[in-house]
mmCIF file of C-alpha atoms in Angstrom:
data_model
loop_
_atom_site.group_PDB
_atom_site.id
_atom_site.type_symbol
_atom_site.label_atom_id
_atom_site.label_comp_id
_atom_site.label_asym_id
_atom_site.label_seq_id
_atom_site.Cartn_x
_atom_site.Cartn_y
_atom_site.Cartn_z
ATOM 1 C CA MET A 1 11.816 -3.792 10.316
ATOM 2 C CA LYS A 2 12.627 -6.739 7.478
ATOM 3 C CA PRO A 3 11.429 -5.802 4.132
ATOM 4 C CA ALA A 4 9.085 -8.646 2.517
ATOM 5 C CA ARG A 5 9.251 -9.208 -1.385
ATOM 6 C CA HIS A 6 5.650 -10.160 -1.596
ATOM 7 C CA ARG A 7 4.277 -8.427 1.399
ATOM 8 C CA LEU A 8 0.116 -8.559 1.611
ATOM 9 C CA ALA A 9 -1.978 -6.627 4.281
ATOM 10 C CA ALA A 10 -3.143 -8.893 7.015
ATOM 11 C CA CYS A 11 -5.993 -6.580 7.509
ATOM 12 C CA ALA A 12 -7.049 -6.705 3.844
ATOM 13 C CA LEU A 13 -9.001 -9.795 4.839
ATOM 14 C CA LEU A 14 -10.438 -7.966 7.587
ATOM 15 C CA PHE A 15 -11.510 -5.273 5.254
ATOM 16 C CA ALA A 16 -13.086 -7.666 2.706
ATOM 17 C CA LEU A 17 -9.890 -7.636 -0.084
ATOM 18 C CA SER A 18 -11.890 -7.112 -3.211
ATOM 19 C CA LEU A 19 -12.652 -3.572 -3.682
ATOM 20 C CA HIS A 20 -12.804 -4.691 -7.422
ATOM 21 C CA PRO A 21 -14.831 -7.984 -7.330
ATOM 22 C CA ILE A 22 -14.094 -10.214 -10.572
ATOM 23 C CA ALA A 23 -17.263 -11.315 -12.149
ATOM 24 C CA HIS A 24 -18.282 -14.240 -14.006
ATOM 25 C CA ALA A 25 -15.410 -16.284 -13.201
ATOM 26 C CA GLN A 26 -14.704 -19.459 -15.224
ATOM 27 C CA ALA A 27 -14.930 -22.965 -14.041
ATOM 28 C CA THR A 28 -11.368 -23.578 -14.997
ATOM 29 C CA SER A 29 -10.184 -19.884 -13.411
ATOM 30 C CA LEU A 30 -7.233 -19.230 -11.102
ATOM 31 C CA GLU A 31 -10.051 -18.124 -8.430
ATOM 32 C CA GLU A 32 -11.316 -21.568 -8.333
ATOM 33 C CA GLN A 33 -8.269 -23.740 -8.485
ATOM 34 C CA VAL A 34 -7.167 -21.823 -5.768
ATOM 35 C CA TYR A 35 -10.792 -22.406 -3.658
ATOM 36 C CA LEU A 36 -10.297 -25.893 -4.398
ATOM 37 C CA ALA A 37 -6.513 -26.261 -2.926
ATOM 38 C CA LEU A 38 -7.341 -24.039 0.076
ATOM 39 C CA LYS A 39 -10.466 -26.298 0.677
ATOM 40 C CA ALA A 40 -8.129 -29.148 0.260
ATOM 41 C CA ASN A 41 -6.365 -28.335 3.503
ATOM 42 C CA PRO A 42 -8.620 -28.948 6.580
ATOM 43 C CA GLY A 43 -6.120 -26.057 8.656
ATOM 44 C CA ASN A 44 -7.619 -23.554 6.366
ATOM 45 C CA GLY A 45 -11.099 -23.805 8.026
ATOM 46 C CA LYS A 46 -14.396 -23.584 6.283
ATOM 47 C CA VAL A 47 -13.670 -22.437 2.746
ATOM 48 C CA THR A 48 -16.226 -21.623 0.252
ATOM 49 C CA PHE A 49 -16.603 -20.016 -3.106
ATOM 50 C CA ASP A 50 -19.085 -17.504 -5.010
ATOM 51 C CA ARG A 51 -18.504 -18.232 -8.488
ATOM 52 C CA ASP A 52 -20.334 -15.441 -10.006
ATOM 53 C CA LYS A 53 -18.379 -12.924 -8.221
ATOM 54 C CA GLY A 54 -15.165 -14.856 -8.299
ATOM 55 C CA LEU A 55 -14.886 -14.321 -4.149
ATOM 56 C CA ILE A 56 -13.545 -16.883 -2.132
ATOM 57 C CA SER A 57 -14.604 -17.000 1.781
ATOM 58 C CA ILE A 58 -12.622 -18.222 4.361
ATOM 59 C CA ASP A 59 -14.088 -17.979 8.024
ATOM 60 C CA GLN A 60 -15.109 -14.412 8.379
ATOM 61 C CA HIS A 61 -12.794 -13.170 5.460
ATOM 62 C CA THR A 62 -13.925 -12.671 2.140
ATOM 63 C CA LEU A 63 -10.784 -12.299 -0.701
ATOM 64 C CA GLY A 64 -10.942 -11.501 -4.241
ATOM 65 C CA LEU A 65 -7.399 -12.088 -5.995
ATOM 66 C CA ASP A 66 -7.209 -8.938 -8.071
ATOM 67 C CA ASN A 67 -3.860 -7.917 -6.251
ATOM 68 C CA ILE A 68 -2.454 -11.779 -6.246
ATOM 69 C CA LYS A 69 -3.066 -12.040 -10.067
ATOM 70 C CA LYS A 70 -1.184 -8.642 -10.480
ATOM 71 C CA GLN A 71 2.107 -10.078 -8.841
ATOM 72 C CA ILE A 72 1.449 -13.581 -10.777
ATOM 73 C CA ALA A 73 1.593 -11.391 -13.681
ATOM 74 C CA GLN A 74 4.528 -9.291 -12.921
ATOM 75 C CA THR A 75 6.415 -12.441 -12.331
ATOM 76 C CA GLN A 76 5.355 -14.461 -15.255
ATOM 77 C CA LEU A 77 4.065 -17.417 -13.239
ATOM 78 C CA GLU A 78 1.701 -19.654 -15.157
ATOM 79 C CA GLY A 79 -0.358 -23.136 -14.494
ATOM 80 C CA GLN A 80 0.316 -24.918 -11.019
ATOM 81 C CA ALA A 81 2.930 -22.180 -10.237
ATOM 82 C CA ALA A 82 0.809 -19.559 -10.196
ATOM 83 C CA VAL A 83 -1.903 -21.588 -8.352
ATOM 84 C CA ASP A 84 0.807 -22.480 -5.662
ATOM 85 C CA PHE A 85 2.033 -18.704 -5.051
ATOM 86 C CA ALA A 86 -1.436 -17.574 -4.236
ATOM 87 C CA VAL A 87 -2.313 -20.720 -2.079
ATOM 88 C CA LYS A 88 0.962 -19.792 0.029
ATOM 89 C CA THR A 89 0.207 -16.061 -0.302
ATOM 90 C CA ILE A 90 -3.089 -16.549 1.360
ATOM 91 C CA GLU A 91 -2.067 -19.212 3.762
ATOM 92 C CA THR A 92 0.511 -17.251 5.089
ATOM 93 C CA LEU A 93 -2.018 -14.172 5.299
ATOM 94 C CA LEU A 94 -4.284 -16.291 7.238
ATOM 95 C CA LYS A 95 -2.062 -17.523 9.786
ATOM 96 C CA GLU A 96 -0.500 -14.277 10.835
ATOM 97 C CA SER A 97 -4.192 -12.783 10.525
ATOM 98 C CA ARG A 98 -5.289 -15.489 13.260
ATOM 99 C CA ASP A 99 -2.009 -15.056 15.277
ATOM 100 C CA LEU A 100 -2.916 -11.442 15.471
ATOM 101 C CA GLY A 101 -6.072 -12.054 17.234
ATOM 102 C CA LYS A 102 -3.978 -13.122 20.468
ATOM 103 C CA PRO A 103 -3.968 -10.304 23.176
ATOM 104 C CA ARG A 104 -0.923 -8.018 22.363
ATOM 105 C CA SER A 105 0.051 -5.046 24.640
ATOM 106 C CA TRP A 106 1.566 -1.691 23.725
ATOM 107 C CA ALA A 107 4.798 -2.523 24.510
ATOM 108 C CA GLU A 108 4.543 -5.711 22.423
ATOM 109 C CA VAL A 109 3.861 -4.188 19.464
ATOM 110 C CA LYS A 110 5.682 -0.137 19.914
ATOM 111 C CA ALA A 111 8.388 -1.061 17.956
ATOM 112 C CA ARG A 112 6.357 -2.230 15.037
ATOM 113 C CA ILE A 113 3.719 0.419 14.473
ATOM 114 C CA LEU A 114 4.279 2.146 11.215
ATOM 115 C CA PRO A 115 2.305 4.542 8.865
ATOM 116 C CA THR A 116 0.768 3.731 5.790
ATOM 117 C CA VAL A 117 -1.119 5.244 3.084
ATOM 118 C CA SER A 118 -4.150 3.332 2.255
ATOM 119 C CA PRO A 119 -7.717 3.758 0.318
ATOM 120 C CA SER A 120 -9.996 5.927 2.028
ATOM 121 C CA GLU A 121 -12.777 3.203 2.644
ATOM 122 C CA TYR A 122 -10.197 1.999 5.260
ATOM 123 C CA GLN A 123 -11.326 4.801 7.450
ATOM 124 C CA LYS A 124 -14.574 3.286 8.213
ATOM 125 C CA MET A 125 -12.596 0.489 10.476
ATOM 126 C CA ALA A 126 -9.004 1.444 11.040
ATOM 127 C CA GLN A 127 -7.710 4.547 13.027
ATOM 128 C CA CYS A 128 -6.858 6.748 9.997
ATOM 129 C CA LEU A 129 -6.770 10.247 9.131
ATOM 130 C CA PRO A 130 -7.696 11.920 5.744
ATOM 131 C CA MET A 131 -4.951 12.702 3.290
ATOM 132 C CA GLY A 132 -6.706 12.861 -0.171
ATOM 133 C CA LEU A 133 -9.705 12.627 -1.846
ATOM 134 C CA ARG A 134 -8.953 8.686 -2.705
ATOM 135 C CA VAL A 135 -6.389 7.929 0.168
ATOM 136 C CA ALA A 136 -6.006 8.203 3.774
ATOM 137 C CA ARG A 137 -3.076 7.984 6.302
ATOM 138 C CA CYS A 138 -3.371 5.066 8.593
ATOM 139 C CA PHE A 139 -1.608 3.071 10.995
ATOM 140 C CA VAL A 140 -0.345 -0.639 11.131
ATOM 141 C CA VAL A 141 1.534 -3.188 13.140
ATOM 142 C CA ASP A 142 4.199 -4.410 10.786
ATOM 143 C CA ASN A 143 5.018 -8.302 11.129
ATOM 144 C CA ASP A 144 6.967 -10.730 9.031
ATOM 145 C CA ASN A 145 5.028 -11.026 6.037
ATOM 146 C CA THR A 146 1.670 -9.343 6.843
ATOM 147 C CA ARG A 147 0.502 -6.089 8.372
ATOM 148 C CA ALA A 148 -2.456 -5.248 10.601
ATOM 149 C CA PHE A 149 -4.470 -1.927 10.723
ATOM 150 C CA VAL A 150 -4.626 -0.307 14.278
ATOM 151 C CA THR A 151 -8.334 0.038 15.126
ATOM 152 C CA PRO A 152 -9.905 2.650 17.999
ATOM 153 C CA LYS A 153 -10.666 -0.753 19.898
ATOM 154 C CA ASP A 154 -6.904 -1.278 19.721
ATOM 155 C CA MET A 155 -5.957 1.694 21.012
ATOM 156 C CA GLU A 156 -8.369 1.861 23.891
ATOM 157 C CA ALA A 157 -6.844 -2.051 24.892
ATOM 158 C CA TRP A 158 -3.126 -0.369 24.647
ATOM 159 C CA GLY A 159 -4.407 2.954 26.725
ATOM 160 C CA ILE A 160 -2.872 5.490 24.031
ATOM 161 C CA LYS A 161 -4.175 8.445 22.344
ATOM 162 C CA LEU A 162 -3.530 9.484 18.513
ATOM 163 C CA PRO A 163 -0.592 11.834 19.296
ATOM 164 C CA GLU A 164 1.439 8.790 20.871
ATOM 165 C CA LEU A 165 0.362 6.531 18.021
ATOM 166 C CA GLN A 166 1.406 9.381 15.328
ATOM 167 C CA ALA A 167 4.866 9.805 16.742
ATOM 168 C CA THR A 168 5.644 6.489 17.306
ATOM 169 C CA ALA A 169 4.715 5.667 13.915
ATOM 170 C CA MET A 170 6.498 8.220 12.421
ATOM 171 C CA GLU A 171 9.735 7.493 14.273
ATOM 172 C CA ASN A 172 9.818 4.018 13.336
ATOM 173 C CA LEU A 173 9.245 5.192 9.454
ATOM 174 C CA GLN A 174 12.307 7.545 10.025
ATOM 175 C CA LYS A 175 14.616 4.430 11.048
ATOM 176 C CA ILE A 176 13.856 2.779 7.882
ATOM 177 C CA SER A 177 13.834 5.539 5.569
ATOM 178 C CA PRO A 178 16.929 7.280 4.851
ATOM 179 C CA THR A 179 17.139 9.561 2.177
ATOM 180 C CA SER A 180 20.078 7.956 0.353
ATOM 181 C CA GLN A 181 17.803 5.137 -0.173
ATOM 182 C CA LEU A 182 15.990 7.780 -2.539
ATOM 183 C CA ARG A 183 16.873 6.942 -6.412
ATOM 184 C CA LEU A 184 17.524 10.173 -8.175
ATOM 185 C CA ASN A 185 17.114 10.334 -12.260
ATOM 186 C CA MET A 186 19.162 12.636 -13.772
ATOM 187 C CA ASP A 187 18.721 14.945 -16.661
ATOM 188 C CA GLY A 188 22.329 16.083 -17.653
ATOM 189 C CA ASP A 189 23.439 17.621 -14.603
ATOM 190 C CA GLU A 190 20.129 17.811 -12.963
ATOM 191 C CA VAL A 191 17.771 15.762 -11.064
ATOM 192 C CA ASN A 192 14.713 15.580 -12.886
ATOM 193 C CA LEU A 193 12.810 12.708 -10.850
ATOM 194 C CA VAL A 194 13.061 11.643 -7.221
ATOM 195 C CA ILE A 195 11.625 8.031 -6.597
ATOM 196 C CA SER A 196 11.156 5.461 -3.562
ATOM 197 C CA SER A 197 10.512 1.896 -4.576
ATOM 198 C CA GLN A 198 12.133 -0.454 -1.762
ATOM 199 C CA HIS A 199 9.067 -2.495 -1.994
ATOM 200 C CA ASP A 200 8.805 -2.909 1.602
ATOM 201 C CA SER A 201 5.174 -1.882 1.645
ATOM 202 C CA TYR A 202 6.094 1.763 2.867
ATOM 203 C CA ASP A 203 7.297 3.423 -0.305
ATOM 204 C CA SER A 204 3.885 5.750 -0.466
ATOM 205 C CA ALA A 205 4.169 6.490 3.074
ATOM 206 C CA ARG A 206 7.481 8.033 2.996
ATOM 207 C CA ILE A 207 6.276 11.262 1.477
ATOM 208 C CA LEU A 208 4.759 12.035 5.091
ATOM 209 C CA LEU A 209 8.079 12.185 6.320
ATOM 210 C CA PRO A 210 9.182 15.841 6.629
ATOM 211 C CA GLU A 211 12.878 14.736 6.100
ATOM 212 C CA VAL A 212 11.768 13.200 2.632
ATOM 213 C CA GLN A 213 9.804 16.538 1.781
ATOM 214 C CA SER A 214 12.937 18.527 2.480
ATOM 215 C CA PHE A 215 15.123 16.485 0.559
ATOM 216 C CA ILE A 216 12.916 16.155 -2.302
ATOM 217 C CA ARG A 217 12.708 20.234 -2.612
ATOM 218 C CA LYS A 218 16.363 20.470 -2.295
ATOM 219 C CA VAL A 219 17.596 18.156 -5.049
ATOM 220 C CA LEU A 220 14.714 19.466 -7.381
ATOM 221 C CA HIS A 221 15.410 22.913 -6.713
ATOM 222 C CA GLY A 222 11.866 23.892 -5.585
ATOM 223 C CA ASP A 223 8.269 22.951 -5.193
ATOM 224 C CA ALA A 224 7.520 19.678 -6.152
ATOM 225 C CA LEU A 225 4.532 17.199 -7.394
ATOM 226 C CA VAL A 226 4.509 14.119 -5.887
ATOM 227 C CA ALA A 227 2.434 10.585 -7.120
ATOM 228 C CA ILE A 228 1.798 7.558 -4.968
ATOM 229 C CA PRO A 229 -0.146 5.378 -7.474
ATOM 230 C CA ASN A 230 0.481 2.200 -5.575
ATOM 231 C CA ARG A 231 1.847 1.302 -2.214
ATOM 232 C CA ASP A 232 5.271 0.200 -3.375
ATOM 233 C CA PHE A 233 6.055 3.401 -5.417
ATOM 234 C CA LEU A 234 6.704 7.102 -4.857
ATOM 235 C CA ILE A 235 7.873 9.738 -7.411
ATOM 236 C CA ALA A 236 8.278 13.426 -7.469
ATOM 237 C CA TRP A 237 9.147 15.857 -9.827
ATOM 238 C CA ARG A 238 9.538 19.604 -10.259
ATOM 239 C CA ILE A 239 6.155 21.277 -10.402
ATOM 240 C CA ASP A 240 7.411 23.213 -13.239
ATOM 241 C CA ASN A 241 8.778 20.382 -15.109
ATOM 242 C CA PRO A 242 7.379 21.014 -19.059
ATOM 243 C CA ARG A 243 6.784 17.161 -19.228
ATOM 244 C CA LYS A 244 4.159 17.083 -16.233
ATOM 245 C CA ARG A 245 1.130 16.304 -18.109
ATOM 246 C CA THR A 246 2.704 13.201 -19.433
ATOM 247 C CA LEU A 247 4.038 11.895 -16.201
ATOM 248 C CA ALA A 248 0.698 12.617 -14.628
ATOM 249 C CA GLU A 249 -0.761 10.108 -17.589
ATOM 250 C CA ARG A 250 1.853 7.766 -16.321
ATOM 251 C CA VAL A 251 0.678 7.915 -12.894
ATOM 252 C CA VAL A 252 -3.037 6.759 -14.099
ATOM 253 C CA GLN A 253 -1.616 3.674 -16.053
ATOM 254 C CA ASP A 254 0.740 2.848 -12.973
ATOM 255 C CA TYR A 255 -2.482 3.141 -10.613
ATOM 256 C CA GLN A 256 -4.678 1.084 -13.104
ATOM 257 C CA GLN A 257 -1.949 -1.677 -13.654
ATOM 258 C CA GLN A 258 0.192 -2.211 -10.566
ATOM 259 C CA PRO A 259 -0.979 -4.272 -7.276
ATOM 260 C CA HIS A 260 -2.158 -2.557 -4.138
ATOM 261 C CA PRO A 261 -3.161 0.589 -5.960
ATOM 262 C CA LEU A 262 -3.732 3.935 -4.082
ATOM 263 C CA THR A 263 -4.633 6.870 -5.989
ATOM 264 C CA TYR A 264 -4.105 8.763 -9.650
ATOM 265 C CA GLU A 265 -4.239 12.304 -7.481
ATOM 266 C CA LEU A 266 -0.966 14.247 -7.182
ATOM 267 C CA PHE A 267 0.049 16.343 -4.132
ATOM 268 C CA VAL A 268 2.293 18.931 -3.958
ATOM 269 C CA VAL A 269 5.395 19.193 -1.293
ATOM 270 C CA ASP A 270 5.859 23.174 -0.956
ATOM 271 C CA ASP A 271 7.793 24.747 2.207
ATOM 272 C CA LYS A 272 4.519 24.957 4.149
ATOM 273 C CA GLY A 273 4.540 20.824 3.667
ATOM 274 C CA LEU A 274 2.158 18.220 2.038
ATOM 275 C CA ARG A 275 -1.007 19.407 0.172
ATOM 276 C CA ASN A 276 -3.144 18.288 -2.729
ATOM 277 C CA ALA A 277 -2.191 19.733 -6.072
ATOM 278 C CA THR A 278 -4.838 21.731 -8.132
ATOM 279 C CA LEU A 279 -5.569 20.824 -11.750
ATOM 280 C CA VAL A 280 -3.319 23.474 -13.332
ATOM 281 C CA GLU A 281 -0.463 22.591 -11.167
ATOM 282 C CA ALA A 282 -0.742 18.640 -11.677
ATOM 283 C CA ILE A 283 -1.115 19.158 -15.446
ATOM 284 C CA GLY A 284 -0.922 22.805 -16.547
ATOM 285 C CA GLU A 285 -3.305 24.810 -18.443
ATOM 286 C CA ASP A 286 -4.644 24.020 -21.901
#
């Protein structure tokens, strides 16, 4: 699998990208400038714009620019450069989304099936399993620049069941997730934080791997709290870390500020695997 620096999920189009619509967009807003640029390209099809909500519609897809705007802010793009970045991102996503509509077999996609952690709303349309209060464990077909969520209809067409889908996804994720790529933050001679931030869209999903769970407990010398505030970040610390309340607060900030937010809830990795953390475990007693 080849990491993409600015990978966007093709399925986000299919699931109406804007979970947090932008209200009352101004006439000179980035949304309107992007809309006009998209509309000027006949190859994009029918493009419309809801100025009140700041939403762009292309064919059956409805897009909000929240994630793209966060990426623009991080890279400090301004003016026409910001517009060009947004347009290129959307047109790339559109192309692969349309290509994915062509017939595919299990043999064609098997090597590109991966697990992903997604907002729980995706369970309504994709093949997912509950994971937390705000997130679910889903499955995608990974492409060069985009990802397409696997649906029950896809599985029926491929002639596979959930156990095979899960096993295939986990095997593929393991191949691109050596524990040597996990970053260790030291406090003196001891590890106090374990971080995955490869920015390949699968950092959060790596906590699903038993090998990663075992490695985290080994280097932290005990049970750990794990946070996945956005798709491209995983961080773990000891469950008895005296600064865990501060760390939990930073997770909330990351969830609010970074692209592709997932959840501010925390998880525990113990000798039985992965589970939701209790409030006391997450921040301690007052």
